CSV table of C-alpha atoms and ligand atoms in Angstrom, one decimal:
chain,number,residue,atom,x,y,z
I,19,UNK,CA,72.1,80.6,103.8
I,20,UNK,CA,71.2,82.1,100.5
I,21,UNK,CA,67.7,83.5,100.1
I,22,UNK,CA,65.7,83.0,96.9
I,23,UNK,CA,66.5,86.4,95.4
I,24,UNK,CA,70.2,85.7,95.6
I,25,UNK,CA,69.8,83.2,92.8
I,26,UNK,CA,68.1,85.7,90.4
I,27,UNK,CA,69.9,87.2,87.5
I,28,UNK,CA,70.0,90.9,86.9
I,29,UNK,CA,67.7,90.5,83.9
I,30,UNK,CA,65.2,88.8,86.1
I,31,UNK,CA,65.5,91.5,88.7
I,32,UNK,CA,64.8,94.1,86.1
I,33,UNK,CA,61.8,92.2,84.7
I,34,UNK,CA,60.2,91.8,88.1
I,35,UNK,CA,60.6,95.4,89.2
I,36,UNK,CA,59.7,98.3,86.9
I,37,UNK,CA,60.8,100.8,89.4
I,38,UNK,CA,64.2,99.3,89.8
I,39,UNK,CA,66.1,102.1,88.1
I,40,UNK,CA,64.3,104.7,90.1
I,41,UNK,CA,65.0,103.3,93.5
I,42,UNK,CA,68.5,102.3,92.7
I,43,UNK,CA,69.5,105.6,91.2
I,44,UNK,CA,69.9,109.1,92.6
I,45,UNK,CA,71.8,112.3,92.6
I,46,UNK,CA,74.0,114.1,95.1
I,47,UNK,CA,76.2,117.2,94.4
I,48,UNK,CA,76.4,116.9,90.6
I,49,UNK,CA,77.0,113.1,90.8
I,50,UNK,CA,74.4,110.5,89.5
I,51,UNK,CA,74.6,107.1,91.1
I,52,UNK,CA,73.1,104.1,89.3
I,53,UNK,CA,73.4,100.8,91.2
I,54,UNK,CA,70.5,99.1,89.4
I,55,UNK,CA,72.8,96.8,87.4
I,56,UNK,CA,74.0,95.3,90.7
I,57,UNK,CA,72.3,92.4,92.4
I,58,UNK,CA,70.9,94.7,95.2
I,59,UNK,CA,67.3,93.9,96.0
I,60,UNK,CA,65.0,95.5,98.5
I,61,UNK,CA,65.4,92.5,100.8
I,62,UNK,CA,69.2,92.6,100.5
I,63,UNK,CA,69.3,96.4,101.2
I,64,UNK,CA,67.0,95.9,104.3
I,65,UNK,CA,69.2,93.1,105.6
I,66,UNK,CA,72.3,95.2,105.0
I,67,UNK,CA,70.8,98.2,106.9
I,68,UNK,CA,69.8,95.9,109.7
I,69,UNK,CA,73.3,94.5,110.0
I,70,UNK,CA,74.7,98.0,110.0
I,71,UNK,CA,72.4,99.1,112.8
I,72,UNK,CA,73.5,96.0,114.7
I,73,UNK,CA,77.1,97.0,114.1
I,74,UNK,CA,76.4,100.5,115.5
I,75,UNK,CA,76.8,102.4,112.2
I,76,UNK,CA,74.9,105.4,113.7
I,77,UNK,CA,77.1,105.6,116.7
I,78,UNK,CA,80.3,105.0,114.7
I,79,UNK,CA,79.3,107.6,112.2
I,80,UNK,CA,78.4,110.1,114.9
I,81,UNK,CA,81.8,109.4,116.5
I,82,UNK,CA,83.5,110.1,113.1
I,83,UNK,CA,81.8,113.5,112.9
I,84,UNK,CA,82.2,114.5,116.5
I,85,UNK,CA,85.9,113.9,116.9
I,86,UNK,CA,85.7,110.8,119.0
I,87,UNK,CA,88.7,108.5,119.0
I,88,UNK,CA,87.3,106.3,116.3
I,89,UNK,CA,90.8,105.2,115.4
I,90,UNK,CA,90.8,102.9,118.4
I,91,UNK,CA,94.2,101.2,117.9
I,92,UNK,CA,96.0,104.5,117.8
I,93,UNK,CA,93.7,106.2,120.3
I,94,UNK,CA,92.8,109.2,118.2
I,95,UNK,CA,90.0,110.8,116.1
I,96,UNK,CA,89.8,110.7,112.3
I,97,UNK,CA,89.0,114.3,111.4
I,98,UNK,CA,89.2,114.6,107.7
I,99,UNK,CA,85.6,115.9,107.5
I,100,UNK,CA,86.6,118.8,109.9
I,101,UNK,CA,88.9,119.9,107.1
I,102,UNK,CA,85.8,120.6,105.0
I,103,UNK,CA,83.9,122.2,107.8
I,104,UNK,CA,81.9,119.1,109.0
I,105,UNK,CA,83.0,118.0,112.4
I,106,UNK,CA,83.6,118.9,116.0
I,107,UNK,CA,83.5,122.7,116.3
I,108,UNK,CA,87.0,123.2,117.7
I,109,UNK,CA,88.5,120.9,115.1
I,110,UNK,CA,86.7,122.8,112.3
I,111,UNK,CA,88.0,126.1,113.7
I,112,UNK,CA,91.5,124.7,113.9
I,113,UNK,CA,91.3,123.4,110.3
I,114,UNK,CA,90.0,126.8,109.1
I,115,UNK,CA,92.9,128.6,110.8
I,116,UNK,CA,95.4,126.3,109.2
I,117,UNK,CA,93.7,126.7,105.8
I,118,UNK,CA,94.0,130.5,106.3
I,119,UNK,CA,97.7,130.0,107.0
I,120,UNK,CA,98.1,128.1,103.7
I,121,UNK,CA,96.1,130.7,101.8
I,122,UNK,CA,98.3,133.4,103.3
I,123,UNK,CA,101.5,131.7,102.3
I,124,UNK,CA,100.1,131.1,98.7
I,125,UNK,CA,99.3,134.8,98.4
I,126,UNK,CA,102.8,135.7,99.7
I,127,UNK,CA,104.4,133.3,97.1
I,128,UNK,CA,102.3,134.8,94.4
I,129,UNK,CA,103.4,138.2,95.6
I,130,UNK,CA,107.0,137.1,95.1
I,131,UNK,CA,108.2,136.4,98.6
I,132,UNK,CA,110.2,133.4,97.4
I,133,UNK,CA,111.3,135.0,94.2
I,134,UNK,CA,110.0,134.0,90.8
I,135,UNK,CA,108.2,130.6,91.1
I,136,UNK,CA,107.1,128.8,88.0
I,137,UNK,CA,107.6,125.2,89.1
I,138,UNK,CA,106.4,123.3,92.1
I,139,UNK,CA,108.2,120.1,93.0
I,140,UNK,CA,106.1,118.2,95.5
I,141,UNK,CA,107.8,115.3,97.2
I,142,UNK,CA,105.7,112.9,99.2
I,143,UNK,CA,104.5,109.3,99.0
I,144,UNK,CA,101.3,107.4,99.6
I,145,UNK,CA,98.6,109.7,101.0
I,146,UNK,CA,101.0,112.6,100.8
I,147,UNK,CA,101.2,112.2,97.0
I,148,UNK,CA,98.3,110.2,95.5
I,149,UNK,CA,95.6,112.8,96.4
I,150,UNK,CA,97.5,115.8,95.1
I,151,UNK,CA,98.5,113.9,92.0
I,152,UNK,CA,94.8,113.0,91.3
I,153,UNK,CA,93.7,116.6,91.9
I,154,UNK,CA,96.3,118.1,89.6
I,155,UNK,CA,95.9,115.6,86.9
I,156,UNK,CA,92.1,115.9,87.0
I,157,UNK,CA,91.6,119.6,87.5
I,158,UNK,CA,94.9,121.4,86.8
I,159,UNK,CA,95.5,120.5,83.2
I,160,UNK,CA,94.5,123.9,81.8
I,161,UNK,CA,95.3,126.0,84.8
I,162,UNK,CA,98.7,127.1,83.4
I,163,UNK,CA,99.5,128.8,86.7
I,164,UNK,CA,102.4,126.6,87.7
I,165,UNK,CA,104.1,123.5,86.3
I,166,UNK,CA,103.8,120.9,89.0
I,167,UNK,CA,105.5,117.6,89.5
I,168,UNK,CA,104.4,115.2,92.2
I,169,UNK,CA,107.4,112.9,92.9
I,170,UNK,CA,106.9,109.9,95.2
I,171,UNK,CA,109.2,107.1,94.2
I,172,UNK,CA,112.6,106.8,95.8
I,173,UNK,CA,113.9,105.6,92.5
I,174,UNK,CA,116.0,108.5,91.3
I,175,UNK,CA,114.5,108.2,87.8
I,176,UNK,CA,111.4,109.8,89.1
I,177,UNK,CA,113.2,112.9,90.4
I,178,UNK,CA,115.4,113.0,87.4
I,179,UNK,CA,112.4,113.5,85.2
I,180,UNK,CA,111.3,116.5,87.2
I,181,UNK,CA,114.8,118.0,87.3
I,182,UNK,CA,114.9,117.8,83.5
I,183,UNK,CA,111.7,119.7,83.2
I,184,UNK,CA,112.3,122.4,85.9
I,185,UNK,CA,114.4,125.4,86.3
I,186,UNK,CA,116.0,125.1,89.7
I,187,UNK,CA,116.0,128.9,90.1
I,188,UNK,CA,112.2,129.0,89.7
I,189,UNK,CA,111.3,125.9,91.6
I,190,UNK,CA,109.5,125.7,94.9
I,191,UNK,CA,110.1,122.5,96.8
I,192,UNK,CA,107.1,121.3,98.8
I,193,UNK,CA,108.0,118.5,101.2
I,194,UNK,CA,104.8,116.6,102.0
I,195,UNK,CA,104.9,114.1,104.9
I,196,UNK,CA,102.5,113.7,107.7
I,197,UNK,CA,105.3,112.3,110.0
I,198,UNK,CA,108.2,114.1,108.3
I,199,UNK,CA,110.2,110.8,108.8
I,200,UNK,CA,109.3,108.8,105.7
I,201,UNK,CA,112.6,107.7,104.3
I,202,UNK,CA,111.8,108.0,100.6
I,203,UNK,CA,110.4,111.5,100.9
I,204,UNK,CA,113.3,112.7,103.1
I,205,UNK,CA,115.9,111.4,100.6
I,206,UNK,CA,114.0,112.9,97.7
I,207,UNK,CA,113.9,116.2,99.5
I,208,UNK,CA,117.7,116.1,100.2
I,209,UNK,CA,118.4,115.3,96.5
I,210,UNK,CA,116.2,118.2,95.4
I,211,UNK,CA,118.0,120.6,97.7
I,212,UNK,CA,121.3,119.3,96.3
I,213,UNK,CA,120.1,119.8,92.8
I,214,UNK,CA,119.2,123.4,93.6
I,215,UNK,CA,122.5,124.0,95.3
I,216,UNK,CA,124.5,122.6,92.4
I,217,UNK,CA,122.6,124.9,90.1
I,218,UNK,CA,123.7,127.9,92.1
I,219,UNK,CA,120.5,128.7,94.0
I,220,UNK,CA,121.9,130.7,96.8
I,221,UNK,CA,119.6,129.6,99.6
I,222,UNK,CA,117.9,126.3,98.6
I,223,UNK,CA,116.3,126.0,102.1
I,224,UNK,CA,114.6,129.3,101.4
I,225,UNK,CA,112.7,127.6,98.5
I,226,UNK,CA,111.3,124.9,100.7
I,227,UNK,CA,107.9,124.6,102.3
I,228,UNK,CA,106.7,121.8,104.5
I,229,UNK,CA,103.3,120.2,104.6
I,230,UNK,CA,103.1,118.1,107.7
I,231,UNK,CA,101.5,117.1,111.0
I,232,UNK,CA,104.9,117.2,112.6
I,233,UNK,CA,106.0,120.8,112.4
I,234,UNK,CA,108.8,120.4,114.9
I,235,UNK,CA,110.5,117.8,112.8
I,236,UNK,CA,110.2,120.0,109.7
I,237,UNK,CA,111.7,122.9,111.7
I,238,UNK,CA,114.6,120.7,112.9
I,239,UNK,CA,115.2,119.6,109.4
I,240,UNK,CA,115.7,123.2,108.4
I,241,UNK,CA,112.4,124.6,107.2
I,242,UNK,CA,111.7,128.1,108.3
I,243,UNK,CA,108.8,128.3,110.7
I,244,UNK,CA,106.9,130.7,108.4
I,245,UNK,CA,107.0,128.2,105.6
I,246,UNK,CA,105.6,125.2,107.5
I,247,UNK,CA,102.0,124.5,106.8
I,248,UNK,CA,100.8,122.1,109.6
I,249,UNK,CA,97.8,119.9,109.6
I,250,UNK,CA,96.2,118.0,112.4
I,251,UNK,CA,97.6,114.6,113.6
I,252,UNK,CA,94.0,113.4,113.5
I,253,UNK,CA,93.9,113.6,109.7
I,254,UNK,CA,95.0,110.3,108.3
I,255,UNK,CA,97.6,110.2,105.5
I,256,UNK,CA,95.2,108.7,102.9
I,257,UNK,CA,92.5,111.2,104.0
I,258,UNK,CA,94.8,114.3,103.9
I,259,UNK,CA,94.3,115.9,100.5
I,260,UNK,CA,91.9,118.3,102.2
I,261,UNK,CA,94.6,119.7,104.5
I,262,UNK,CA,97.8,121.4,103.6
I,263,UNK,CA,98.8,118.2,101.7
I,264,UNK,CA,96.5,119.7,99.1
I,265,UNK,CA,98.8,122.6,98.7
I,266,UNK,CA,99.7,121.9,95.0
I,267,UNK,CA,96.0,121.8,94.1
I,268,UNK,CA,95.4,125.0,96.1
I,269,UNK,CA,98.2,126.9,94.3
I,270,UNK,CA,97.3,125.5,90.9
I,271,UNK,CA,93.6,125.9,91.0
I,272,UNK,CA,93.5,129.1,93.0
I,273,UNK,CA,92.0,129.4,96.5
I,274,UNK,CA,88.4,129.6,95.2
I,275,UNK,CA,88.9,126.3,93.4
I,276,UNK,CA,90.3,124.6,96.5
I,277,UNK,CA,87.4,125.9,98.6
I,278,UNK,CA,84.9,124.4,96.1
I,279,UNK,CA,86.6,121.1,96.4
I,280,UNK,CA,86.1,121.2,100.2
I,281,UNK,CA,82.5,122.3,99.7
I,282,UNK,CA,81.8,119.4,97.4
I,283,UNK,CA,83.1,117.0,99.9
I,284,UNK,CA,81.1,118.7,102.7
I,285,UNK,CA,77.9,118.2,100.6
I,286,UNK,CA,78.7,114.5,100.5
I,287,UNK,CA,79.4,114.5,104.3
I,288,UNK,CA,76.0,116.0,104.9
I,289,UNK,CA,74.4,113.5,102.6
I,290,UNK,CA,76.1,110.6,104.4
I,291,UNK,CA,75.3,111.9,107.8
I,292,UNK,CA,71.7,113.0,107.3
I,293,UNK,CA,70.1,110.9,104.5
I,294,UNK,CA,68.1,107.8,105.3
I,295,UNK,CA,70.1,104.6,104.8
I,296,UNK,CA,68.0,103.4,101.8
I,297,UNK,CA,68.8,106.6,99.9
I,298,UNK,CA,72.3,107.0,101.2
I,299,UNK,CA,74.9,106.3,98.5
I,300,UNK,CA,77.9,105.4,100.6
I,301,UNK,CA,75.7,103.0,102.5
I,302,UNK,CA,74.0,101.4,99.4
I,303,UNK,CA,77.3,101.0,97.6
I,304,UNK,CA,78.9,99.4,100.7
I,305,UNK,CA,75.9,97.0,101.0
I,306,UNK,CA,76.5,95.9,97.4
I,307,UNK,CA,80.3,95.7,98.1
I,308,UNK,CA,79.7,93.3,101.0
I,309,UNK,CA,77.2,91.2,99.0
I,310,UNK,CA,79.8,90.6,96.3
I,311,UNK,CA,82.8,90.1,98.7
I,312,UNK,CA,81.1,88.0,101.3
I,313,UNK,CA,78.1,86.3,99.6
I,314,UNK,CA,79.6,85.8,96.2
I,315,UNK,CA,83.2,85.5,97.1
I,316,UNK,CA,84.4,88.2,94.7
I,317,UNK,CA,88.0,89.0,95.5
I,318,UNK,CA,88.4,92.1,93.4
I,319,UNK,CA,86.5,95.2,92.4
I,320,UNK,CA,87.4,97.1,89.2
I,321,UNK,CA,86.9,100.8,88.6
I,322,UNK,CA,87.0,102.2,85.1
I,323,UNK,CA,87.0,105.9,84.5
I,324,UNK,CA,85.7,106.8,81.1
I,325,UNK,CA,87.5,110.1,81.4
I,326,UNK,CA,91.2,110.7,80.8
I,327,UNK,CA,91.3,113.3,83.6
I,328,UNK,CA,90.3,110.6,86.1
I,329,UNK,CA,92.9,108.1,85.1
I,330,UNK,CA,94.6,108.3,88.5
I,331,UNK,CA,91.4,107.6,90.4
I,332,UNK,CA,92.0,103.8,90.5
I,333,UNK,CA,95.5,104.2,92.1
I,334,UNK,CA,94.1,106.7,94.6
I,335,UNK,CA,91.3,104.3,95.5
I,336,UNK,CA,93.7,101.5,95.9
I,337,UNK,CA,95.3,103.2,98.8
I,338,UNK,CA,92.1,104.5,100.3
I,339,UNK,CA,90.3,101.1,100.2
I,340,UNK,CA,93.1,98.6,100.5
I,341,UNK,CA,95.2,100.4,103.2
I,342,UNK,CA,92.0,101.2,105.1
I,343,UNK,CA,90.2,97.9,104.9
I,344,UNK,CA,92.9,95.4,104.1
I,345,UNK,CA,92.8,94.0,107.6
I,346,UNK,CA,92.3,90.5,109.0
I,347,UNK,CA,91.6,91.5,112.6
I,348,UNK,CA,88.5,93.3,114.0
I,349,UNK,CA,88.6,96.0,116.6
I,350,UNK,CA,87.7,93.5,119.3
I,351,UNK,CA,90.8,91.4,118.3
I,352,UNK,CA,88.9,88.6,116.7
I,353,UNK,CA,89.5,87.4,113.1
I,354,UNK,CA,87.6,89.0,110.2
I,355,UNK,CA,84.9,86.6,108.9
I,356,UNK,CA,85.2,86.0,105.2
I,357,UNK,CA,87.2,88.4,103.0
I,358,UNK,CA,88.6,91.8,104.1
I,359,UNK,CA,88.5,94.6,101.5
I,360,UNK,CA,88.6,93.3,97.9
I,361,UNK,CA,91.5,94.1,95.7
I,362,UNK,CA,90.7,97.4,94.0
I,363,UNK,CA,92.1,97.8,90.5
I,364,UNK,CA,91.0,99.4,87.3
I,365,UNK,CA,92.0,101.7,84.4
I,366,UNK,CA,90.7,104.1,82.0
I,367,UNK,CA,88.1,103.7,79.3
I,368,UNK,CA,88.0,103.1,76.4
I,369,UNK,CA,91.7,101.9,76.6
I,370,UNK,CA,90.9,99.1,79.1
I,371,UNK,CA,88.3,97.6,76.7
I,372,UNK,CA,91.1,96.7,74.3
I,373,UNK,CA,93.2,95.2,77.0
I,374,UNK,CA,91.5,93.6,80.1
I,375,UNK,CA,87.8,93.5,79.3
I,376,UNK,CA,88.0,90.1,77.7
I,377,UNK,CA,88.3,88.7,81.2
I,378,UNK,CA,85.5,90.8,82.5
I,379,UNK,CA,83.1,89.4,79.8
I,380,UNK,CA,84.1,85.8,79.5
I,381,UNK,CA,86.6,85.0,82.3
I,382,UNK,CA,85.8,82.8,85.2
I,383,UNK,CA,86.3,85.5,87.8
I,384,UNK,CA,83.2,87.5,88.4
I,385,UNK,CA,83.6,90.8,90.0
I,386,UNK,CA,81.7,94.0,90.5
I,387,UNK,CA,82.7,96.7,88.0
I,388,UNK,CA,82.3,100.5,88.5
I,389,UNK,CA,82.1,102.9,85.6
I,390,UNK,CA,82.6,106.6,85.9
I,391,UNK,CA,82.0,109.2,83.2
I,392,UNK,CA,81.2,112.9,82.9
I,393,UNK,CA,78.3,114.3,80.8
I,394,UNK,CA,80.2,117.4,79.9
I,395,UNK,CA,83.4,116.7,77.9
I,396,UNK,CA,86.7,118.1,79.2
I,397,UNK,CA,87.8,119.4,75.8
I,398,UNK,CA,86.5,121.3,72.8
I,399,UNK,CA,87.3,118.7,70.1
I,400,UNK,CA,84.6,117.3,67.9
I,401,UNK,CA,81.5,116.0,69.8
I,402,UNK,CA,82.2,112.6,68.2
I,403,UNK,CA,84.9,112.0,70.8
I,404,UNK,CA,82.6,112.4,73.7
I,405,UNK,CA,79.6,110.6,72.3
I,406,UNK,CA,81.8,107.6,71.4
I,407,UNK,CA,83.4,107.7,74.9
I,408,UNK,CA,80.0,107.7,76.7
I,409,UNK,CA,78.4,105.3,74.3
I,410,UNK,CA,81.2,102.8,74.9
I,411,UNK,CA,80.9,103.2,78.7
I,412,UNK,CA,77.2,102.5,78.7
I,413,UNK,CA,77.5,99.7,76.2
I,414,UNK,CA,79.9,97.9,78.4
I,415,UNK,CA,77.6,97.9,81.4
I,416,UNK,CA,74.7,96.7,79.2
I,417,UNK,CA,76.8,94.0,77.6
I,418,UNK,CA,78.2,92.7,80.9
I,419,UNK,CA,74.6,92.4,82.2
I,420,UNK,CA,72.8,91.1,79.1
I,421,UNK,CA,75.4,88.6,77.8
I,422,UNK,CA,74.7,86.8,74.6
I,423,UNK,CA,74.1,83.1,73.8
I,424,UNK,CA,75.9,81.6,70.8
I,425,UNK,CA,76.1,78.1,69.5
I,426,UNK,CA,79.9,78.3,69.6
I,427,UNK,CA,80.7,78.4,73.4
I,428,UNK,CA,83.8,80.4,72.6
I,429,UNK,CA,81.6,83.2,71.2
I,430,UNK,CA,79.0,83.3,73.9
I,431,UNK,CA,78.9,85.6,76.8
I,432,UNK,CA,77.4,84.4,80.1
I,433,UNK,CA,76.1,87.9,81.1
I,434,UNK,CA,74.7,88.7,84.6
I,435,UNK,CA,77.9,90.5,85.4
I,436,UNK,CA,77.3,93.4,87.8
I,437,UNK,CA,78.3,97.0,87.3
I,438,UNK,CA,77.5,100.3,88.9
I,439,UNK,CA,77.8,103.7,87.2
I,440,UNK,CA,78.6,107.1,88.5
I,441,UNK,CA,77.9,109.9,86.1
I,442,UNK,CA,79.2,113.3,86.9
I,443,UNK,CA,77.4,116.4,85.4
I,444,UNK,CA,80.9,117.7,84.8
I,445,UNK,CA,84.3,117.3,86.3
I,446,UNK,CA,85.1,120.3,88.5
I,447,UNK,CA,86.5,120.9,92.1
I,448,UNK,CA,83.0,120.5,93.6
I,449,UNK,CA,82.1,117.2,91.9
I,450,UNK,CA,85.5,115.8,92.5
I,451,UNK,CA,85.4,116.7,96.1
I,452,UNK,CA,82.0,115.0,96.5
I,453,UNK,CA,83.2,112.0,94.6
I,454,UNK,CA,86.3,111.5,96.8
I,455,UNK,CA,84.2,112.0,99.9
I,456,UNK,CA,81.7,109.4,98.7
I,457,UNK,CA,84.5,106.9,98.4
I,458,UNK,CA,85.9,107.8,101.9
I,459,UNK,CA,82.5,107.2,103.5
I,460,UNK,CA,81.8,104.0,101.5
I,461,UNK,CA,85.1,102.7,102.8
I,462,UNK,CA,84.1,103.7,106.3
I,463,UNK,CA,80.8,101.8,106.0
I,464,UNK,CA,82.6,98.7,104.7
I,465,UNK,CA,84.8,98.9,107.8
I,466,UNK,CA,81.7,99.0,110.0
I,467,UNK,CA,80.4,95.9,108.2
I,468,UNK,CA,83.7,94.2,108.7
I,469,UNK,CA,84.1,95.3,112.3
I,470,UNK,CA,87.6,96.7,111.6
I,471,UNK,CA,89.4,100.0,112.2
I,472,UNK,CA,89.9,101.6,108.8
I,473,UNK,CA,92.2,104.3,110.1
I,474,UNK,CA,95.4,102.5,111.0
I,475,UNK,CA,97.9,100.7,108.7
I,476,UNK,CA,100.2,98.6,110.8
I,477,UNK,CA,100.6,96.2,107.9
I,478,UNK,CA,103.1,98.5,106.2
I,479,UNK,CA,105.5,98.6,109.1
I,480,UNK,CA,107.3,95.2,108.9
I,481,UNK,CA,108.6,95.8,105.4
I,482,UNK,CA,109.9,99.3,106.5
I,483,UNK,CA,111.7,97.7,109.4
I,484,UNK,CA,113.3,95.1,107.2
I,485,UNK,CA,114.4,97.8,104.6
I,486,UNK,CA,116.1,99.7,107.5
I,487,UNK,CA,117.7,96.5,108.7
I,488,UNK,CA,119.1,96.0,105.2
I,489,UNK,CA,120.6,99.4,105.3
I,490,UNK,CA,122.1,99.0,108.7
I,491,UNK,CA,123.1,95.4,108.0
I,492,UNK,CA,122.1,94.2,111.5
I,493,UNK,CA,119.6,91.5,110.6
I,494,UNK,CA,120.1,87.9,109.6
I,495,UNK,CA,117.9,87.3,106.5
I,496,UNK,CA,116.7,84.1,104.9
I,497,UNK,CA,118.9,82.4,102.2
I,498,UNK,CA,116.9,83.8,99.2
I,499,UNK,CA,117.0,87.4,100.4
I,500,UNK,CA,120.7,87.0,101.3
I,501,UNK,CA,121.5,85.8,97.8
I,502,UNK,CA,119.6,88.6,96.2
I,503,UNK,CA,121.4,91.2,98.4
I,504,UNK,CA,124.7,89.7,97.5
I,505,UNK,CA,123.9,89.6,93.8
I,506,UNK,CA,122.9,93.2,93.8
I,507,UNK,CA,126.0,94.2,95.8
I,508,UNK,CA,124.1,95.4,98.9
E,623,F6P,O1,103.7,103.5,104.7
E,623,F6P,C1,102.3,103.9,104.6
E,623,F6P,C2,102.1,105.4,104.9
E,623,F6P,O2,102.3,105.6,106.3
E,623,F6P,C3,100.8,105.9,104.4
E,623,F6P,O3,99.8,105.6,105.3
E,623,F6P,C4,101.1,107.3,104.3
E,623,F6P,O4,100.2,108.0,103.5
E,623,F6P,C5,102.5,107.3,103.7
E,623,F6P,O5,103.1,106.2,104.3
E,623,F6P,C6,103.3,108.5,103.8
E,623,F6P,O6,103.5,108.9,105.1
E,623,F6P,P1,104.0,110.3,105.5
E,623,F6P,O7,102.9,111.3,105.0
E,623,F6P,O8,104.1,110.4,107.0
E,623,F6P,O9,105.3,110.6,104.8
């Protein structure tokens, strides 16, 4: 049943509570969170915290940080925080040792052990591509150290683009795959080797490094032991950019930059682990998420980065949130009540204002919106660029909330549309690390609310099986699929 305050508009909530901005804003590690333009109230926050306690948040969070088998369906731990130094002591030690191995190989590459390397061709997909891609696009634009391409799609057009840009004699091929069995990645790796061989590279295998939790498979595939950078099986694919999967970022930003990324994430880990729930940003954000998804039936959440360097954040978050929490069954086997994770989508501001914001302001779907922006610009052009960018970002949040009455209904805005804002002091490895870790922990808290395991992804398997069956030709398909296969000559 809805309590009274659930009916109140954002404007009413602001009018009643002068301290609203204070208690619904706060800073951690160079990030400023403002959730005051959401419908969170003190009552709703208290209820959310009580539900989380009843759902054993404290125990589940402790389990996450102490290496318990929190990934229950697969019977293993989820130790991405150990990669940044926050976790069970032995796992932290192991992660450090593997990071040192990566650092050593990077230094050797820089010293010329693989010949002259100017280009890094990283092949991987899903969690083995989205994180590195985000990091390179956000932080590596001016690094100039290496030209890096992250190729994920099995569509040859993706590889072809990288081949056109790169000199095969100066290219390092990084094969990123936790399992080292993902068909798209393995085919892309084979094609990249063939491209090198055709160009006369004498030992293409000598230009390969492997980033994987399955070193034996990489070795069997032909990667020399000294160029395999393993990471732990307990690090999930979509949580793996902190491990050797982050190799392209480590080589592009330099080791100090990679360590800052880890340290920023570790600061957020400590915030999540140690801060009281009513001042804990992953928890507060998840309480708002659940309010919109469950109480108000919002089926999507939109994220708009008012910063060109963060344009890949929405795609990164799509995997993190939808692959983690897009589940219909709880850990106890019962059905999830209400909606699972909302559909995460978004774009970059101000571009999106001229494309999809019409629906946000006047459409019949109401959804929570998230704005991100950086106080410091990422360029030296005229200040007007950045002040317009930030002004637009803040104007959108204000307009969505305030709305505007007009005698012509087509020109009126209903308002009361919620948004949250994350303002970064500046975009650097530390703040980006903290930001990504914030989203990881918020996803975890949402999973606790839903009673699900965020660390498996069985939902992706059936499609893979069917794709294999199409290749082997040993499955009887439905009439529509058969007709499509025949038409395409498969
Ligand atoms: O198909 C989904 C998935 O298993 C993701 O969870 C993972 O990030 C991606 O495929 C790639 O897997 P791998 O790193 O093993 O190649």
